[in-house]
CSV table of C-alpha atoms in Angstrom, one decimal:
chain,number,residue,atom,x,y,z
A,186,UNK,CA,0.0,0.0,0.0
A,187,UNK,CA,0.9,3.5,-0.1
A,188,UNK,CA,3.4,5.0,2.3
A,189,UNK,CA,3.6,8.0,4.1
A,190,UNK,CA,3.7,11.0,1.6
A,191,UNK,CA,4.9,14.7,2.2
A,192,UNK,CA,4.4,18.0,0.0
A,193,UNK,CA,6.1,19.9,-1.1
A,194,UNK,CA,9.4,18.4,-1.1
A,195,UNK,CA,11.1,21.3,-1.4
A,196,UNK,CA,10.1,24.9,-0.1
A,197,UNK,CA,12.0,27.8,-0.4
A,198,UNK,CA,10.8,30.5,1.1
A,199,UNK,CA,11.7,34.3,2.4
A,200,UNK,CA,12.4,35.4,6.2
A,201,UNK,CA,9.4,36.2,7.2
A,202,UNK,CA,6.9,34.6,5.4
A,203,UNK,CA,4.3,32.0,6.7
A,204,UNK,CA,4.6,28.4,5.5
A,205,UNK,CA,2.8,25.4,5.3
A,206,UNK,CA,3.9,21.4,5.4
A,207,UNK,CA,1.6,18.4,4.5
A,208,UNK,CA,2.0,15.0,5.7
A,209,UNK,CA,-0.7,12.3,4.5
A,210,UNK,CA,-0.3,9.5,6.9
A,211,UNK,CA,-0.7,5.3,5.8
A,212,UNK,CA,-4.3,5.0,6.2
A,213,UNK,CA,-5.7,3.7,9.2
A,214,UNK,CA,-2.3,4.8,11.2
A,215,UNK,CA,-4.3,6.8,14.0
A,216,UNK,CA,-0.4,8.1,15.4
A,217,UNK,CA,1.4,10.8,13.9
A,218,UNK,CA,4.6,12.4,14.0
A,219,UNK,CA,6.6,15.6,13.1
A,220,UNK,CA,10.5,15.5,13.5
A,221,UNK,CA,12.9,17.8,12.2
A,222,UNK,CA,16.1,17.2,10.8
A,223,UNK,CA,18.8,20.4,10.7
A,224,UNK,CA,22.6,20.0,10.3
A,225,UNK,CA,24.5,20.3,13.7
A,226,UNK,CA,21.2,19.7,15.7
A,227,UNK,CA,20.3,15.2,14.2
A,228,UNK,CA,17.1,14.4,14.6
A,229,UNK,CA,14.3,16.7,16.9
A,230,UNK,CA,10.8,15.4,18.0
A,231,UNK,CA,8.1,18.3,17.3
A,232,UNK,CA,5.2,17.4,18.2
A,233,UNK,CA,2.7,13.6,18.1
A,234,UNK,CA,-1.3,13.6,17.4
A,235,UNK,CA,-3.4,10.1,18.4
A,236,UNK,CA,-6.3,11.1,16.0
A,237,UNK,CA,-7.0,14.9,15.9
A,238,UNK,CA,-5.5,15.8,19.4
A,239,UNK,CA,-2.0,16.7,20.3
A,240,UNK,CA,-1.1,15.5,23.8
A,241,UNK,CA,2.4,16.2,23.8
A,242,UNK,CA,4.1,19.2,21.7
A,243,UNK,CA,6.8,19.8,23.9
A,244,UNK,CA,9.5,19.8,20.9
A,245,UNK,CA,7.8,22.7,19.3
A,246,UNK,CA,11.2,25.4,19.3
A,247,UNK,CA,8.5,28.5,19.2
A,248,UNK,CA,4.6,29.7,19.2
A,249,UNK,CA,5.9,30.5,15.4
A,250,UNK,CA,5.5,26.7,15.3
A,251,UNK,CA,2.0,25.0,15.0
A,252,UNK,CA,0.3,22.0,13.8
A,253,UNK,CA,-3.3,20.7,13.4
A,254,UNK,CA,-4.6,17.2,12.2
A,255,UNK,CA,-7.9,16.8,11.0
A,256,UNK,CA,-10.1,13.4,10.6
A,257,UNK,CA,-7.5,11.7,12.1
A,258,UNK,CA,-5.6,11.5,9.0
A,259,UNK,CA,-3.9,14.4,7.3
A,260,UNK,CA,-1.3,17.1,9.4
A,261,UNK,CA,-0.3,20.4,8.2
A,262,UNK,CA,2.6,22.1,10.1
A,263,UNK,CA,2.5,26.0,10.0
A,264,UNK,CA,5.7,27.7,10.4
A,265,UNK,CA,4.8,31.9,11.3
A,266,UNK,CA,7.3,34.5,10.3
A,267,UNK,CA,10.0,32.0,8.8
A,268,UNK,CA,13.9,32.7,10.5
A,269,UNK,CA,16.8,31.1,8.8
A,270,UNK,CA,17.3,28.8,11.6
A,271,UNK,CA,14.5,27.3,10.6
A,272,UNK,CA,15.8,26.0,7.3
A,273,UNK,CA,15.8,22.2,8.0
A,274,UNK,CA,14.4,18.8,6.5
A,275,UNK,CA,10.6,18.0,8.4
A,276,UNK,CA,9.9,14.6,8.8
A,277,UNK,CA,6.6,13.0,9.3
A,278,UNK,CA,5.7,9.6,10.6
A,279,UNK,CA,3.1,7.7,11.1
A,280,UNK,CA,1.9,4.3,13.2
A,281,UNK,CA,-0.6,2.3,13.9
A,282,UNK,CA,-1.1,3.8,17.6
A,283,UNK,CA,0.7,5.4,19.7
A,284,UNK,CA,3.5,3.8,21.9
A,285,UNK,CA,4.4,0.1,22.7
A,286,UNK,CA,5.7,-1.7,20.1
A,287,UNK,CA,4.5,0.0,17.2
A,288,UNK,CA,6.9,1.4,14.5
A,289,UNK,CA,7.1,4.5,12.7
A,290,UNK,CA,7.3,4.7,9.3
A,291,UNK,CA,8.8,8.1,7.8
A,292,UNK,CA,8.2,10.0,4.6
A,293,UNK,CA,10.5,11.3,2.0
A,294,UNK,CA,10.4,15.0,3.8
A,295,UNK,CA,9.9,18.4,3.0
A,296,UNK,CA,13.6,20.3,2.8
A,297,UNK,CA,12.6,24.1,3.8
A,298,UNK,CA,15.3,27.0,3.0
A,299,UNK,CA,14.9,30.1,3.9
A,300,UNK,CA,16.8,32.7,2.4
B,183,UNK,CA,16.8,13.6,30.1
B,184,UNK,CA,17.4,10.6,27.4
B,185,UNK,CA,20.2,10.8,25.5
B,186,UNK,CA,21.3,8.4,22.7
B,187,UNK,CA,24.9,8.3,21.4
B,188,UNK,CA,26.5,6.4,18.5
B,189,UNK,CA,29.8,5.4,17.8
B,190,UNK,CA,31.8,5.5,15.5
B,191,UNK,CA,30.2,9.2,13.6
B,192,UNK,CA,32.0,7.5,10.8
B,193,UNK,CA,33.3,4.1,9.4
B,194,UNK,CA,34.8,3.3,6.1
B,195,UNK,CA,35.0,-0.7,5.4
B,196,UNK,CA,36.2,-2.9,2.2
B,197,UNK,CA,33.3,-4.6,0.5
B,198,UNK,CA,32.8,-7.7,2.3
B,199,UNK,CA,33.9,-6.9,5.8
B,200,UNK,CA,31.6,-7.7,8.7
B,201,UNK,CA,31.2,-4.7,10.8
B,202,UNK,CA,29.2,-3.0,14.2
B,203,UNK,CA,27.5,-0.6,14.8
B,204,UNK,CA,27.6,1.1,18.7
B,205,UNK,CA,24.4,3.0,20.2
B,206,UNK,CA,24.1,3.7,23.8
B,207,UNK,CA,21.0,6.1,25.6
B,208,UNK,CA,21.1,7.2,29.2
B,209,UNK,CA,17.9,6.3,29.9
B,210,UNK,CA,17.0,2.6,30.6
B,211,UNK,CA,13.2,2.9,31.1
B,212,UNK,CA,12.6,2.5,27.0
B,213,UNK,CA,9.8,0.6,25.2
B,214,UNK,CA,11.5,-0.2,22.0
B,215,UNK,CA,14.8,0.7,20.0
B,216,UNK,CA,14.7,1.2,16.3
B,217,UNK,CA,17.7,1.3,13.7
B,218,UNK,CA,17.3,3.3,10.3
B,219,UNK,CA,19.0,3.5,7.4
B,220,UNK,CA,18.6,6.9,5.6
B,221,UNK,CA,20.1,7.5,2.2
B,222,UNK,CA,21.2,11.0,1.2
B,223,UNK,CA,18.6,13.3,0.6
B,224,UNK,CA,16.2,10.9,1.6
B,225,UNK,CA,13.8,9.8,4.4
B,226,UNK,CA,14.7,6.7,6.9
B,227,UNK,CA,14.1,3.6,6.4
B,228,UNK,CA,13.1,1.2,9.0
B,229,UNK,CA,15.7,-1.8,9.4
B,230,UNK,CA,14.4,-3.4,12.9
B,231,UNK,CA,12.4,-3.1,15.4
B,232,UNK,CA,13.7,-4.2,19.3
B,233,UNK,CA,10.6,-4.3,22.1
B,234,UNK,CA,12.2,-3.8,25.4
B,235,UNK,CA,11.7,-7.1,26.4
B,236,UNK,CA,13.6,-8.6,23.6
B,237,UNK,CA,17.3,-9.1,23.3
B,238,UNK,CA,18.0,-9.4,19.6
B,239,UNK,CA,16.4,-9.1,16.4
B,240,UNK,CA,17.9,-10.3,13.0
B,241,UNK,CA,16.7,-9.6,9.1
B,242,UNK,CA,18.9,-10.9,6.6
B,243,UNK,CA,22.3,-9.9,7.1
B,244,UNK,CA,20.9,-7.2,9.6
B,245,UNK,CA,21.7,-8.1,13.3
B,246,UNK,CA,20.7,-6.0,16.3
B,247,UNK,CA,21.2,-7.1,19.7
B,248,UNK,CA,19.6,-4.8,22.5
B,249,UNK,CA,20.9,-4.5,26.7
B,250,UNK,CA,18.5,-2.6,28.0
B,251,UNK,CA,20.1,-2.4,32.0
B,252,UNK,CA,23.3,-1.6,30.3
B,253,UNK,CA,22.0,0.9,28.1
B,254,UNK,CA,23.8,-0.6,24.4
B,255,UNK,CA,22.7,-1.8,21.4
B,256,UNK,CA,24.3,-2.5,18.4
B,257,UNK,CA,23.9,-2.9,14.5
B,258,UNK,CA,25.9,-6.3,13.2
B,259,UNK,CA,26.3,-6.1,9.2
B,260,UNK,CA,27.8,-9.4,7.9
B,261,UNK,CA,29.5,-9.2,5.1
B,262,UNK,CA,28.8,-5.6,3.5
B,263,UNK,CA,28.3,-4.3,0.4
B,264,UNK,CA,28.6,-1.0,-1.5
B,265,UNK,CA,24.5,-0.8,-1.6
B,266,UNK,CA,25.0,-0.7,2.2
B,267,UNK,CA,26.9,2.9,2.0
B,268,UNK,CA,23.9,5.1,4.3
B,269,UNK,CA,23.8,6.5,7.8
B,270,UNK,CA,22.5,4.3,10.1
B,271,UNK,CA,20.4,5.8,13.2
B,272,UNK,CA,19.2,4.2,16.2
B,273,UNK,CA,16.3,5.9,18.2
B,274,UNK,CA,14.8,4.3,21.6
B,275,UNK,CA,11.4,4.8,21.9
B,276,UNK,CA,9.8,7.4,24.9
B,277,UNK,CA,6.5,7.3,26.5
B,278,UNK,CA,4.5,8.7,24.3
B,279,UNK,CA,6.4,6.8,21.3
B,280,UNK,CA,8.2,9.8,19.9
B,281,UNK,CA,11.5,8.6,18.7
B,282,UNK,CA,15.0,10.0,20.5
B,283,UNK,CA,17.5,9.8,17.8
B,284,UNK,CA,21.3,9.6,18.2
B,285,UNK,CA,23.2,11.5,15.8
B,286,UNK,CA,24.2,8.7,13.4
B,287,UNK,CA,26.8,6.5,11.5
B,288,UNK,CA,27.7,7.3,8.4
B,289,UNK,CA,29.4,4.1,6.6
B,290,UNK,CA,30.8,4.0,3.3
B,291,UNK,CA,31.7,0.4,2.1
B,292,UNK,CA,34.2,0.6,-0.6
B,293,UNK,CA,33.9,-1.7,-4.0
């Protein structure tokens, strides 16, 4: 079946300008995950849905940084008044549900440069 | 705070060499460890899958083992290949599933 898709995969965009992120999870995966990759920095946790609500979005950097899932299947993360440091590669990933024993499976990414 | 280290950042091998990965994490209270492969400019790639109760985990010539108490894991690749050439990142599992990655191996398996 399909996988987990993200548009766009590239977006580059000016300082200060508002931007939005897509993820499509794998159907009937009712976890979903935003991670951030940036050189010097790995990996970073954002923020995780089960279904439409967020219960933990404790690796959000800044309340430039938001994200909303509706019907339990598609995210979009907004990024407010883009900063350079925000130039990165954002990863989505889904699961089946959240926690024990389930894996995550990651899509291509969207690279963002701000300029 | 978890942490998660790997060792070595980087590892260049002849084709056919077996070889291992290091991953250590501070934290022992974990529910799973993953390993990924990514490619460059690509997403990651799940290779295997550890629950916390388990102590090993093997896919082709893809071996992880997992010590939870002492806080280890490692990646055994028998005999490699040039398709192998990727960074290889292990992540343990949190409470609420989000992934704690360590920074990566890059390996590079020469022809």
């Amino acid at each position: 079946g399909a996988g987990v898709s993200q548009s766009p995969s590239n977006k580059v965009t000016e300082k200060g300008k508002d931007v939005e992120l897509r993820c499509d999870p794998i159907s009937g995966h009712t976890a979903l995950y935003w991670y951030r990759q940036s050189l010097g920095q790995g990996l970073e946790f954002l923020i995780y849905f089960q279904g439409n609500s967020a219960p933990d979005k404790s690796g959000l950097p800044s309340d430039r940084f938001s994200a909303e899932r509706t019907g339990g299947s598609v995210s979009t993360l907004t990024i407010q008044r883009t900063q350079q440091e925000d130039s990165a590669v954002y990863l989505c990933a889904s699961s089946y549900a959240q926690g024990l024993g389930y894996e995550q499976y990651f899509g291509p990414g969207t690279r963002l440069t701000v300029t | 705070k978890q942490e998660v280290t790997q060792i070595p950042a980087a590892l260049s091998v002849p084709e056919g060499e077996n070889l291992v990965l290091n991953c250590s994490f501070t934290d022992s209270a974990i529910y799973n460890l993953q390993w990924f492969r990514q490619d460059p400019g690509k997403g990651l790639t799940s290779l295997l899958l550890i629950q916390s109760s388990q102590r090993e985990q093997t896919s082709g010539r893809l071996n992880a083992s997992l010590d939870k108490s002492s806080g280890r894991s490692t990646l055994y690749i028998a005999a490699s290949q040039p398709g192998d050439s990727a960074t290889y990142l292990c992540a343990v599992t949190g409470n609420t599933g989000k992934l704690i990655f360590g920074q990566g191996t890059t390996l590079q398996v020469k022809p």
